[in-house]
PDB file of C-alpha atoms in Angstrom:
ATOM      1  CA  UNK J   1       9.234  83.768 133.450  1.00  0.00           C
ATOM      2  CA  UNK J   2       6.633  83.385 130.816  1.00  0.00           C
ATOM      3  CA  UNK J   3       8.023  85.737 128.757  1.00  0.00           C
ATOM      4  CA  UNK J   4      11.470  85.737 129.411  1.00  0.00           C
ATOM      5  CA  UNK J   5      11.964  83.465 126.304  1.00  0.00           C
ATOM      6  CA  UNK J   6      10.213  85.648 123.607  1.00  0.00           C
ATOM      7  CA  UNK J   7      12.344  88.969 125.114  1.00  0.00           C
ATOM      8  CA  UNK J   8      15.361  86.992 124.959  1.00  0.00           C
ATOM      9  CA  UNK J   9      14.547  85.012 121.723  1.00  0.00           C
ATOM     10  CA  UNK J  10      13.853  88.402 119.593  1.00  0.00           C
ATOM     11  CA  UNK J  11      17.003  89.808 121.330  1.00  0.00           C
ATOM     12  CA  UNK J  12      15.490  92.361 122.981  1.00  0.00           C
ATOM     13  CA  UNK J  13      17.069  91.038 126.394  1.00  0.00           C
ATOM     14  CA  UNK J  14      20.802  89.942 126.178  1.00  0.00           C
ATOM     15  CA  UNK J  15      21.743  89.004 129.977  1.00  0.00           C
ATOM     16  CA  UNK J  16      20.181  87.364 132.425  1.00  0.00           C
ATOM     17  CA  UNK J  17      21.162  87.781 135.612  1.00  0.00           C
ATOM     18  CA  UNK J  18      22.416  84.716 137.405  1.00  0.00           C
ATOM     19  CA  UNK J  19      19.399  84.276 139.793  1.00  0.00           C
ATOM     20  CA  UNK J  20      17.050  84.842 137.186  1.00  0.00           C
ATOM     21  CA  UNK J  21      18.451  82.156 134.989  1.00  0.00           C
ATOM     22  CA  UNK J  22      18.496  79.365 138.019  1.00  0.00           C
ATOM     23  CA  UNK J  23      14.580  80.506 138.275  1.00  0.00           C
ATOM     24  CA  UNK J  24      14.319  80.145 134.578  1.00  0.00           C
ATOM     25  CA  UNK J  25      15.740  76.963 134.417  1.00  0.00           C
ATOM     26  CA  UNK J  26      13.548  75.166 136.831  1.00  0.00           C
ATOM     27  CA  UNK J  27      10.674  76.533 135.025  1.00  0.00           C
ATOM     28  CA  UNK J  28      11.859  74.962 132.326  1.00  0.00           C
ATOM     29  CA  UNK J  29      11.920  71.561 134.193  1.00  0.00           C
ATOM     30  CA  UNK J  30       8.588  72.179 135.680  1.00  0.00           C
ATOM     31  CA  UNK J  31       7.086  72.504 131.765  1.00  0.00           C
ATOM     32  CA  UNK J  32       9.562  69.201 130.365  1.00  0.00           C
ATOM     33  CA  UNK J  33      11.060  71.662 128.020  1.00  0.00           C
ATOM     34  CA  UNK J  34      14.530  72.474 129.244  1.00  0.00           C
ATOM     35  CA  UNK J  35      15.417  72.788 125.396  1.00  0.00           C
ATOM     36  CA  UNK J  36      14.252  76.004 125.805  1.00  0.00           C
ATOM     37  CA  UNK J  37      16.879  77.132 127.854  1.00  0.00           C
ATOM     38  CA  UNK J  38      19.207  76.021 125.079  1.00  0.00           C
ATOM     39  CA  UNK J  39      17.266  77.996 122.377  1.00  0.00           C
ATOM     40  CA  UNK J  40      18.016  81.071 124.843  1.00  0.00           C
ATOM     41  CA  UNK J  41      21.670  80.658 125.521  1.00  0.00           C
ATOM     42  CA  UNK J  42      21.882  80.940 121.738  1.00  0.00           C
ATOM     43  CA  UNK J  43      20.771  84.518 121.666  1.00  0.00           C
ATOM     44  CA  UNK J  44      22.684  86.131 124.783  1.00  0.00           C
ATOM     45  CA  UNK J  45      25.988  87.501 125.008  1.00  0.00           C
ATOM     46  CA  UNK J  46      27.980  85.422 126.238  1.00  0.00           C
ATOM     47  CA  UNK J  47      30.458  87.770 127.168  1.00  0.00           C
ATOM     48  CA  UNK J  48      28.164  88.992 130.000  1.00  0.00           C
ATOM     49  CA  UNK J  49      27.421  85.699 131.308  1.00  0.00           C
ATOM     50  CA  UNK J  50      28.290  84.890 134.989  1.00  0.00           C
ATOM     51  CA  UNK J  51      30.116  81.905 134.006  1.00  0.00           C
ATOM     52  CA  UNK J  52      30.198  80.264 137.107  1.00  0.00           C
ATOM     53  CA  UNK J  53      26.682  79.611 137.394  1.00  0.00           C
ATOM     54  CA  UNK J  54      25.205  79.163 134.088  1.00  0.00           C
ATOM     55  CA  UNK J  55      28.107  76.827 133.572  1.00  0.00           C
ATOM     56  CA  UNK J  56      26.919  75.013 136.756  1.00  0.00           C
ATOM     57  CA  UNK J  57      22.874  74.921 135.632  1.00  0.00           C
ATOM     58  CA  UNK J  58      24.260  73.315 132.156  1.00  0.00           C
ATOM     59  CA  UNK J  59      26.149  70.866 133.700  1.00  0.00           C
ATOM     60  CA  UNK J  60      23.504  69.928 136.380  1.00  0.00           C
ATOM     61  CA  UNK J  61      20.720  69.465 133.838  1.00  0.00           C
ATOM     62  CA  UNK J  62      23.446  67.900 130.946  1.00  0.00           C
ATOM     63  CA  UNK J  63      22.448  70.382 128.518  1.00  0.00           C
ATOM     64  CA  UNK J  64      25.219  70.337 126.353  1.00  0.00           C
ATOM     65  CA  UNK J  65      24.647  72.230 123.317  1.00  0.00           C
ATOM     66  CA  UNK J  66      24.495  75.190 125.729  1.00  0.00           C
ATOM     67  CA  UNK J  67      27.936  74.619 127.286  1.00  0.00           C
ATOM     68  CA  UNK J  68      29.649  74.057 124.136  1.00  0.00           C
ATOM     69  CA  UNK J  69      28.079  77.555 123.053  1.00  0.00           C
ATOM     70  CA  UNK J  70      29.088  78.966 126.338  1.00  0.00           C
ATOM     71  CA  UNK J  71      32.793  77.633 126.446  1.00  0.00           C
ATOM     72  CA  UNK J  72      33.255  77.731 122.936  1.00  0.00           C
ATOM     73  CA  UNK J  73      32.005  81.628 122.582  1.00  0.00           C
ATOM     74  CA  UNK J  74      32.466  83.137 126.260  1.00  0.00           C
ATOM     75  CA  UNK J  75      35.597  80.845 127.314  1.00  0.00           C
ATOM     76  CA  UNK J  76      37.299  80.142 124.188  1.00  0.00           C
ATOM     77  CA  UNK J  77      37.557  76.564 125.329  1.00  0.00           C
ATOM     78  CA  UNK J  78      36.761  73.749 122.886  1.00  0.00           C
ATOM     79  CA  UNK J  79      37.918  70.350 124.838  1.00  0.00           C
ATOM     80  CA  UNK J  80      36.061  71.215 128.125  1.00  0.00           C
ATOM     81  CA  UNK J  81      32.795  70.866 126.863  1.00  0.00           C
ATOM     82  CA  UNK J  82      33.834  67.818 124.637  1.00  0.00           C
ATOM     83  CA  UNK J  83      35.110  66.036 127.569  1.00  0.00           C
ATOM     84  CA  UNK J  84      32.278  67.046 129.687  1.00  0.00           C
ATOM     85  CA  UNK J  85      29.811  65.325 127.226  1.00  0.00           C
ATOM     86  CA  UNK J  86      32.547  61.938 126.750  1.00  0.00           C
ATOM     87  CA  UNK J  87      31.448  61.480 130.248  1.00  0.00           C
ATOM     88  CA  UNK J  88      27.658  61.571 129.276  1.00  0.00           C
ATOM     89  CA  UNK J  89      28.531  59.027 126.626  1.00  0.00           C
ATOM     90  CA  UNK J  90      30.879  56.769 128.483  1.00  0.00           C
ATOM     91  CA  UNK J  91      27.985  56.279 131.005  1.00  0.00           C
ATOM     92  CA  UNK J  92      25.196  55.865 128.315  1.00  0.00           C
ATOM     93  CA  UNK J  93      27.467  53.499 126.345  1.00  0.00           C
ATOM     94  CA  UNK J  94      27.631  51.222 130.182  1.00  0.00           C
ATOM     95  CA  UNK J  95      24.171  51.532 130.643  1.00  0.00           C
ATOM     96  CA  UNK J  96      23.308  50.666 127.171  1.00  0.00           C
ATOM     97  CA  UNK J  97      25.739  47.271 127.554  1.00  0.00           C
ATOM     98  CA  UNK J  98      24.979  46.236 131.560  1.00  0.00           C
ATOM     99  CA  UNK J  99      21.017  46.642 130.304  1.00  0.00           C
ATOM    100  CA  UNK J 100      21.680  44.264 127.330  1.00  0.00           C
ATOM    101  CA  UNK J 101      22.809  41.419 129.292  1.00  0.00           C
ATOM    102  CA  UNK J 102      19.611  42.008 131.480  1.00  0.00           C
ATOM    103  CA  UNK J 103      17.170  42.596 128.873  1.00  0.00           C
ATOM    104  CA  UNK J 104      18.097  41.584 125.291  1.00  0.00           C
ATOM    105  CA  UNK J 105      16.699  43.589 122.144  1.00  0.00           C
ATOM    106  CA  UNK J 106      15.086  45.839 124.599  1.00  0.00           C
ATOM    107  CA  UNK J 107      15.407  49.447 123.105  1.00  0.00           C
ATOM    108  CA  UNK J 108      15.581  51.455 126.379  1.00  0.00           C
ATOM    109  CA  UNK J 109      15.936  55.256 126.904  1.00  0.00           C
ATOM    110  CA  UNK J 110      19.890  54.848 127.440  1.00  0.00           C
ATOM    111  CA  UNK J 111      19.794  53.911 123.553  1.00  0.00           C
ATOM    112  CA  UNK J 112      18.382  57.277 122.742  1.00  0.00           C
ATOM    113  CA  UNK J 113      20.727  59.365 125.312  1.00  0.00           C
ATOM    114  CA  UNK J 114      23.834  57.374 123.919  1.00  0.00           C
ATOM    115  CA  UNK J 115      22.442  58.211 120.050  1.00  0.00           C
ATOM    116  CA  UNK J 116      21.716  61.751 121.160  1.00  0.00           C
ATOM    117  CA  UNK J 117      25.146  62.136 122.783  1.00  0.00           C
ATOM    118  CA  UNK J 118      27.008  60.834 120.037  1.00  0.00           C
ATOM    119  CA  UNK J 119      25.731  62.448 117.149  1.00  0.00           C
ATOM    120  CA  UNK J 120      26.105  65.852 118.704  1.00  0.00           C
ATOM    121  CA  UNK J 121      29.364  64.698 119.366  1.00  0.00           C
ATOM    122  CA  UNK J 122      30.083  63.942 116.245  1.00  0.00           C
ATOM    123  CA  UNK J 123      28.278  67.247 114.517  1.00  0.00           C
ATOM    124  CA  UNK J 124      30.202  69.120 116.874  1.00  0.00           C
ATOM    125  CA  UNK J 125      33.544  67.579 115.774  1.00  0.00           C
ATOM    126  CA  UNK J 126      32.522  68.519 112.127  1.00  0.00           C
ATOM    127  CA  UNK J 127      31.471  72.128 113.392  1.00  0.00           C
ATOM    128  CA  UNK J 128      35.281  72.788 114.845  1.00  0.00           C
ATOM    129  CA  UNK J 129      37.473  71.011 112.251  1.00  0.00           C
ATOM    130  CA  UNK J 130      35.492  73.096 109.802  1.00  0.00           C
ATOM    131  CA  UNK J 131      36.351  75.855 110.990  1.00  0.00           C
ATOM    132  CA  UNK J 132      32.704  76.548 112.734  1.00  0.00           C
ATOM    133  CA  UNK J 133      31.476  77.456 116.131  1.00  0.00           C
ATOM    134  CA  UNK J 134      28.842  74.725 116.938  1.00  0.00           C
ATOM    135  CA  UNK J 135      25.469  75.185 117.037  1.00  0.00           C
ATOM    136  CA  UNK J 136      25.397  78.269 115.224  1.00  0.00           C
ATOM    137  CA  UNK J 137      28.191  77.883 112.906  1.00  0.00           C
ATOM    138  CA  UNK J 138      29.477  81.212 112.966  1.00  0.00           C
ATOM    139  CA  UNK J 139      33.300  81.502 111.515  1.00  0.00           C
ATOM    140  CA  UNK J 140      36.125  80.754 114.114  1.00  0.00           C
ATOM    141  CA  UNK J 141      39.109  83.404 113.572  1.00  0.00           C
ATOM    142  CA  UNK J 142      41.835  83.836 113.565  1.00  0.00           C
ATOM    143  CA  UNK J 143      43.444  80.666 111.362  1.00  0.00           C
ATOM    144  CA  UNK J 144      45.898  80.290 113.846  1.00  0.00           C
ATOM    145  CA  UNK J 145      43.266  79.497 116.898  1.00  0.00           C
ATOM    146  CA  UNK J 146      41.053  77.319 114.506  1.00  0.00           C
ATOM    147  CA  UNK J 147      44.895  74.989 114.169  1.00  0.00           C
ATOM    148  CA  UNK J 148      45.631  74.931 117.879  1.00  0.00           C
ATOM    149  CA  UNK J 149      41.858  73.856 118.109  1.00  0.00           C
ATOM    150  CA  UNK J 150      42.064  70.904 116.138  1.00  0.00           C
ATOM    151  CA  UNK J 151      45.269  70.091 117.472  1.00  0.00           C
ATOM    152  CA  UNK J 152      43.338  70.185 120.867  1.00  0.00           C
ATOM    153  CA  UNK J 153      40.833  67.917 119.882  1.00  0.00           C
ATOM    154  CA  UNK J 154      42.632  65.635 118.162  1.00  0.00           C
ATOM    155  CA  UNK J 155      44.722  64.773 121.105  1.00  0.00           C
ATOM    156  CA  UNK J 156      41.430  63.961 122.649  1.00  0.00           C
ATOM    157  CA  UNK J 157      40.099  62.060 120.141  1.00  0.00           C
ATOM    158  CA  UNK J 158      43.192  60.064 120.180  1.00  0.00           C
ATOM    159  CA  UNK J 159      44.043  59.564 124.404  1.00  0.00           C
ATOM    160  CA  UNK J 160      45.178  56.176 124.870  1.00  0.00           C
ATOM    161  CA  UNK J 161      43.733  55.662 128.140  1.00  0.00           C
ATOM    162  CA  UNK J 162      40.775  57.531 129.966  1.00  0.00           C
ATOM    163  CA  UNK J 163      41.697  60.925 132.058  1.00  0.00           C
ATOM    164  CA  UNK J 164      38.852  61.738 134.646  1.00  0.00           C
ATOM    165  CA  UNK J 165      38.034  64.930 134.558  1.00  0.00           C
ATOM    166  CA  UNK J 166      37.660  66.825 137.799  1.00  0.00           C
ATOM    167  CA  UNK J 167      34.941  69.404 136.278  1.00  0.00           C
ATOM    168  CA  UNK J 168      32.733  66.458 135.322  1.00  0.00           C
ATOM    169  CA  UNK J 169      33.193  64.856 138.944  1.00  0.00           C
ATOM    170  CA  UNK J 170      30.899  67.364 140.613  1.00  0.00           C
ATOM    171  CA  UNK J 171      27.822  67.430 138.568  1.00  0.00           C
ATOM    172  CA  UNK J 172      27.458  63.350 139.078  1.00  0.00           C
ATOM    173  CA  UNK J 173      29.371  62.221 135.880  1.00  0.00           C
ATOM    174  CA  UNK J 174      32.244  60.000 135.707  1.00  0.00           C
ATOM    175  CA  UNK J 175      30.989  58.385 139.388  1.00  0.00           C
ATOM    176  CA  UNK J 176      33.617  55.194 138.401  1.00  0.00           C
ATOM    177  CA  UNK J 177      36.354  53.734 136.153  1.00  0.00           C
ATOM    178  CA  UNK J 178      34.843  50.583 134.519  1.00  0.00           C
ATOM    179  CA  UNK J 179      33.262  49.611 131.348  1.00  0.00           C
ATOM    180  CA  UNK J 180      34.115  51.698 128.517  1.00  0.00           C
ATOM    181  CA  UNK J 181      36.257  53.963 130.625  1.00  0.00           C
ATOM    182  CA  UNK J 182      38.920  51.083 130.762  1.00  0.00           C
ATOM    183  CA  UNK J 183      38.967  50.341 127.146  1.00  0.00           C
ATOM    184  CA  UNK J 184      42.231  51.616 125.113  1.00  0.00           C
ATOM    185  CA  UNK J 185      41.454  54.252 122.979  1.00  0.00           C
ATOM    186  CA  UNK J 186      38.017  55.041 124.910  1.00  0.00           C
ATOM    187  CA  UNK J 187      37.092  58.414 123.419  1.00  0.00           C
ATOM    188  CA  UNK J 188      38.257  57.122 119.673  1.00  0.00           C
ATOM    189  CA  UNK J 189      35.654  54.085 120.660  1.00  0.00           C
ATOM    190  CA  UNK J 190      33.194  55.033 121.840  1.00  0.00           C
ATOM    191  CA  UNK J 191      32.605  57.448 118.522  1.00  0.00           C
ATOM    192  CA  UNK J 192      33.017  54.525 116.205  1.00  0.00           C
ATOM    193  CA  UNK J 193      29.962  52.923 118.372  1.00  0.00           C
ATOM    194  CA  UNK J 194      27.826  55.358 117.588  1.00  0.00           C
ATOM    195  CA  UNK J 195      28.265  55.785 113.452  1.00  0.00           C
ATOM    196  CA  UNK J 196      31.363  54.328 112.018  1.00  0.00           C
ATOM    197  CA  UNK J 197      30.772  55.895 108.856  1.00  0.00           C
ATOM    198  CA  UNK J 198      29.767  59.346 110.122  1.00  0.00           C
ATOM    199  CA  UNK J 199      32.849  59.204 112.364  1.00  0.00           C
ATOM    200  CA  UNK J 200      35.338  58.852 108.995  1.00  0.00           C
TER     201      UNK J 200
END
């Protein structure tokens, strides 16, 4: 497992089977460096993936900068992964508020994770509506997709009420409807939280 990540970071190793990757992952956790597993993701095909699985190691460990490269490149699916991390940031944005009542000025790590969330939410947003698959940044073709994409994402951006999503159910997000969640515009919000001026 050691080596794995040089192999697959020089691309000399492409696919992982789907057993080896669930043994690579926890390695990962063992060391604190599951950012590794991102850094991998990056460099495999993800048209050999067994979608299934890695999808469900990425959601289980919240890695999302893999699953947007994995539904973005191997599913051609560019709300999923955007919904899948509003949940992340619904829950931080809670935390962040219920802990402020408890402990005011505290900076706490649900800060950071609602900071984190957001501006890869927001980078990602400026990936797609340029045209861009995020993290790489690779061209999205043909012009026809990269309109039906914004389209897509626009309607998300611009939900008037909050749609659980099944998907994000099973990995522990989304446990309730409260807080942010019951806000009007909740996914316009909860962007303008994070950087108003990045957001525009």
């Amino acid at each position: 497992l050691d080596v794995m990540e040089s192999y697959i970071l020089n691309d000399k190793l492409k696919y992982v089977a789907p057993e080896a990757m669930a043994l690579f992952v926890e390695h990962c956790k063992d060391i604190k460096d599951l950012q590794v597993v991102e850094r991998c993701l990056l460099h495999m095909e993800t048209n050999l993936m067994d979608f299934d699985s890695i999808l469900s190691l990425l959601k289980k460990n919240l890695l999302f900068t893999g699953m947007f490269h994995v539904y973005c490149n191997g599913l051609d699916d560019f709300v999923s992964p955007m919904e899948l991390l509003f949940e992340g940031l619904f829950d931080a944005t809670d935390d962040r508020s219920n802990r402020r009542r408890v402990d005011i000025g505290e900076r706490d790590a649900n800060s950071n994770q609602l900071e984190k969330y957001g501006y890869k939410a927001l980078l990602y947003l400026e990936y797609s509506f340029n045209g861009k698959y995020f993290p790489k940044g690779d061209a999205i073709h043909p012009e026809e997709r990269l309109q039906t994409i914004r389209r897509d994402l626009l309607d998300l951006l611009f939900r008037e009420s909050y749609l659980p999503q099944p998907h994000a159910r099973a990995y522990g997000l989304n446990h309730s409807i409260n807080g942010i969640r019951t806000s009007s515009h909740p996914y316009l919000r909860v962007l303008l939280l994070i950087d108003t001026n990045a957001f525009l």
